[in-house]
Structures are given as structure tokens and as C-alpha cells.
């Protein structure tokens, strides 16, 4: 087994270019990922879906991380991190192009296939980029560097529902009322036209992915070495560990990450439907995902300023989990705009959870670090499972009561922050 070893560098300035390139990657990741928040209400209308069916958008996208995470680790061992990034970008491009026949035929299953392929490309990129950021500097400030990437990611995510929502959801309030009075043939024609609105934006994004792949190819990104175990001999070695699953901080970190991604996706991708629940028009509700994503940007900025000088990574995780519980309970027991704003507050609470869990979960894994990273990426599948459960609860209860789902998730994250990450053996 091999592990990711730090990039050799004498000065901090050596890190500037690779971090800038990865920042561009994270911006694009965020723009593409949070397009899902618009696709859910958009495809619900265009493909005539119920609530739980519409959340198959998040399932198809995020389940690809679970399926592809371990194969991605194998791919990176064969290609190296730089070539792996290029491959991931090209796989994403193929997924984007699948949206063209999906739109022309208005076939939901083909849309889902495109989303799965895009997610598969992102799995390769995430497997490469997260440990890359971790080793580009001291482990104590890893959460700070990941926070910088998070700002790039969530700024793009804030722009995505605003920009694409104005394209996909234009005049949908009028259309939603119209189609109830149209004949089947006329309704099909209107919905076909609606479905084809994705063709131009997704073609542009596919072209951008090719351009970014070329930029990475011609760049001078240093290769992150994959060498034998290099952990400090003063720390506990991994020679007595027979399996990566023998590290409780990793296994519990995987569960925490799984639950975290689930609640992050729920906060960002369900708020549009929650706005409709409280009477927002579809065109107005489609812009609401910008609020939790904006909150995440604020949280990431706070992380950069506070970690590690004023706040340790695990203390930031404690604060985040407690804040998530407060905002979620508030959203459950209030009404209207206040409840929506409290739900949006989950974005602020969620911001530092991802960057805090990664270094805590990978700490002292030694020769199991690369495999551990792949396992953590599999945890992104929480974004596939939990929103789907939320959709089913919404159909059975209502859009507000379904948010009880996030309470045990934040409680487990709190446990990991307080004790779980310290557990050395089973």
C-alpha cells in the first residue's frame, strides 16, 4: 500500500500556483454540483415527477462517489494525480454531453445517466484534490487551506442557481399554470421546449471542462508523490494494523462525512421546494439555494481567519455541529420566511465540517492514507441517500417535518468532534 507524501518545497510561495489551479477546479466543481438545486424543481416540472422522484437527481449524482471512489484511487495510482485530474475533467465532459440527447427526448433516466457520469468524473477529481490540498503545507492548517478551496466552490455554487435558474426557470410560473389547461399534445410540446433549455448551458460547460483539462495538462503542477509510509517514527506506526478499518478515527470519520454531506445537500437542494411549501412561486423559490451557499462562504472565510491560530479543527467541528442543531430545530418550530432563513443558516453551520473532518479522519493513517482518502470520498454518497429519504418523508409528512431527519446527523457529528476522532482502537 502506498500513501500520499508531501510535495517538497522550501518556501510557501511554491504552493501558490498549484493551489490557484486547484482553486479554479473547485470553482467549476461548485458550479456544476450546485446546479442540482435548480435541476430538481426544473426536471420535476419538465419530466412530470413527484417529490421523491425528483430527488433521484441527487441520488444519481452522489451515488457515483460511492461506486467510483475506490476505482478512482486505483486510477490515480496508475496515472498520477495530474493525469488523473485531466481524466476526471474529460469524464465530466462526457456526462455534460449526455444532457443533449436527454433534453431532446425528455427522458428522465438519460438525465440521471448524465448526472452519474458527471459525478464519476468528480469522484476522480475529489480523490486527487483533497489529499493534494492536505499535503501542500502543515497538517495543522489543512482545514484553512480546504476552507480557501471551499470559498471557490461555494461562490460558484451561489452563482449557479441564480444564473442557471434564470435560464431554466424563466416563465415557469406561467407555464406551470398553463399546462393544466392544455391538451396532452400541446402540453408535451411545451414541456419538450422547456427540457431543451439545458442544451446550450451544458454544451458551454462541456467546452469549459475541455479547456480546463488543457490548462491542467500544460501547467507545471508538481506531482504529489505516492511513496511508502513516511509517518514520523515517534508516532504510532501502522505495522501492527492489518486493515484500514482498524482505525476508528477513519471509520467514524467516514460516517460523520456521510451524514454531513447528506445534510449539506438537503440544506442546499431542498430549500427551493421548501420555499414553494411556504407559498413562494417556482421562479422565486429556485433562487433560494443561493442563501445557504452564501452562508457557507461566510463560514469558510471565518475558518481561514480563525484556524489554526484561534480555533483548532476539532473545536470548529464542535461549534459547527451545535450550530447545525440550533438552526435545524429553529426551522422545525417556526413558520414562513423565518423558517426558510433558519434552514439557510445550515449553510453557515456546515461550512467548516468538511475541512475539519478530513484531517481528523486521515490523522496517523500512515501507509493507509491513500486508501483512507478513497473511503472518505465514498462518504459523499450521503448526498445520494439522505435527500432521497427527505423526499420520501416529504411525500408522507410535509416539507417541514421531513427536516427531523437532520437532527440525528448533527448529533453524530458532534459525537465525532468531541470523542470519536480521539478513539485509537476498537
PDB file of N, CA and C in Angstrom, residues 24 78 85 89 105 125 145 161 185 205 221 232 246 254 305 362 393-394:
ATOM      1  N   UNK A  24      -9.333  26.977  -9.137  1.00  0.00           N
ATOM      2  CA  UNK A  24     -10.147  27.056 -10.362  1.00  0.00           C
ATOM      3  C   UNK A  24     -10.975  25.779 -10.517  1.00  0.00           C
ATOM      4  N   UNK A  78      -2.238   4.597 -11.026  1.00  0.00           N
ATOM      5  CA  UNK A  78      -1.725   4.292 -12.360  1.00  0.00           C
ATOM      6  C   UNK A  78      -1.349   5.554 -13.140  1.00  0.00           C
ATOM      7  N   UNK A  85      -6.516  14.124 -12.740  1.00  0.00           N
ATOM      8  CA  UNK A  85      -7.382  15.302 -12.806  1.00  0.00           C
ATOM      9  C   UNK A  85      -7.883  15.522 -14.226  1.00  0.00           C
ATOM     10  N   UNK A  89     -11.827  15.428 -15.551  1.00  0.00           N
ATOM     11  CA  UNK A  89     -12.463  16.520 -16.287  1.00  0.00           C
ATOM     12  C   UNK A  89     -13.090  16.036 -17.586  1.00  0.00           C
ATOM     13  N   UNK A 105     -35.022  14.142 -26.012  1.00  0.00           N
ATOM     14  CA  UNK A 105     -36.037  13.094 -25.843  1.00  0.00           C
ATOM     15  C   UNK A 105     -36.881  13.274 -24.589  1.00  0.00           C
ATOM     16  N   UNK A 125     -11.650  13.507  -9.405  1.00  0.00           N
ATOM     17  CA  UNK A 125     -11.061  14.798  -9.063  1.00  0.00           C
ATOM     18  C   UNK A 125     -11.010  15.024  -7.562  1.00  0.00           C
ATOM     19  N   UNK A 145      -6.614  25.638   4.449  1.00  0.00           N
ATOM     20  CA  UNK A 145      -6.443  25.560   3.002  1.00  0.00           C
ATOM     21  C   UNK A 145      -7.691  24.992   2.329  1.00  0.00           C
ATOM     22  N   UNK A 161     -27.317  28.629  -9.019  1.00  0.00           N
ATOM     23  CA  UNK A 161     -28.784  28.700  -9.038  1.00  0.00           C
ATOM     24  C   UNK A 161     -29.311  30.038  -9.522  1.00  0.00           C
ATOM     25  N   UNK A 185     -51.105  16.733 -26.266  1.00  0.00           N
ATOM     26  CA  UNK A 185     -50.137  17.046 -27.324  1.00  0.00           C
ATOM     27  C   UNK A 185     -49.525  18.424 -27.110  1.00  0.00           C
ATOM     28  N   UNK A 205     -20.652  24.379 -20.647  1.00  0.00           N
ATOM     29  CA  UNK A 205     -19.901  23.807 -19.526  1.00  0.00           C
ATOM     30  C   UNK A 205     -18.998  22.672 -19.988  1.00  0.00           C
ATOM     31  N   UNK A 221       2.048  21.790 -12.595  1.00  0.00           N
ATOM     32  CA  UNK A 221       1.649  21.262 -11.295  1.00  0.00           C
ATOM     33  C   UNK A 221       2.669  20.235 -10.818  1.00  0.00           C
ATOM     34  N   UNK A 232       5.982   9.954  10.928  1.00  0.00           N
ATOM     35  CA  UNK A 232       7.015  10.169  11.957  1.00  0.00           C
ATOM     36  C   UNK A 232       7.162   8.916  12.826  1.00  0.00           C
ATOM     37  N   UNK A 246      -9.192  -0.799  10.875  1.00  0.00           N
ATOM     38  CA  UNK A 246      -8.757  -0.871  12.267  1.00  0.00           C
ATOM     39  C   UNK A 246      -8.497   0.508  12.866  1.00  0.00           C
ATOM     40  N   UNK A 254     -15.681   8.542   8.398  1.00  0.00           N
ATOM     41  CA  UNK A 254     -16.468   8.213   7.202  1.00  0.00           C
ATOM     42  C   UNK A 254     -17.959   8.387   7.477  1.00  0.00           C
ATOM     43  N   UNK A 305      -9.686  32.742   8.789  1.00  0.00           N
ATOM     44  CA  UNK A 305      -9.220  33.721   9.759  1.00  0.00           C
ATOM     45  C   UNK A 305      -8.915  33.105  11.126  1.00  0.00           C
ATOM     46  N   UNK A 362      -7.928  11.370   8.623  1.00  0.00           N
ATOM     47  CA  UNK A 362      -6.715  10.840   7.990  1.00  0.00           C
ATOM     48  C   UNK A 362      -5.501  10.873   8.913  1.00  0.00           C
ATOM     49  N   UNK A 393     -40.005  11.300   2.998  1.00  0.00           N
ATOM     50  CA  UNK A 393     -40.660  11.841   4.193  1.00  0.00           C
ATOM     51  C   UNK A 393     -41.565  13.024   3.845  1.00  0.00           C
ATOM     52  N   UNK A 394     -41.143  13.820   2.874  1.00  0.00           N
ATOM     53  CA  UNK A 394     -41.958  14.955   2.435  1.00  0.00           C
ATOM     54  C   UNK A 394     -43.278  14.478   1.847  1.00  0.00           C
TER      55      UNK A 394
END
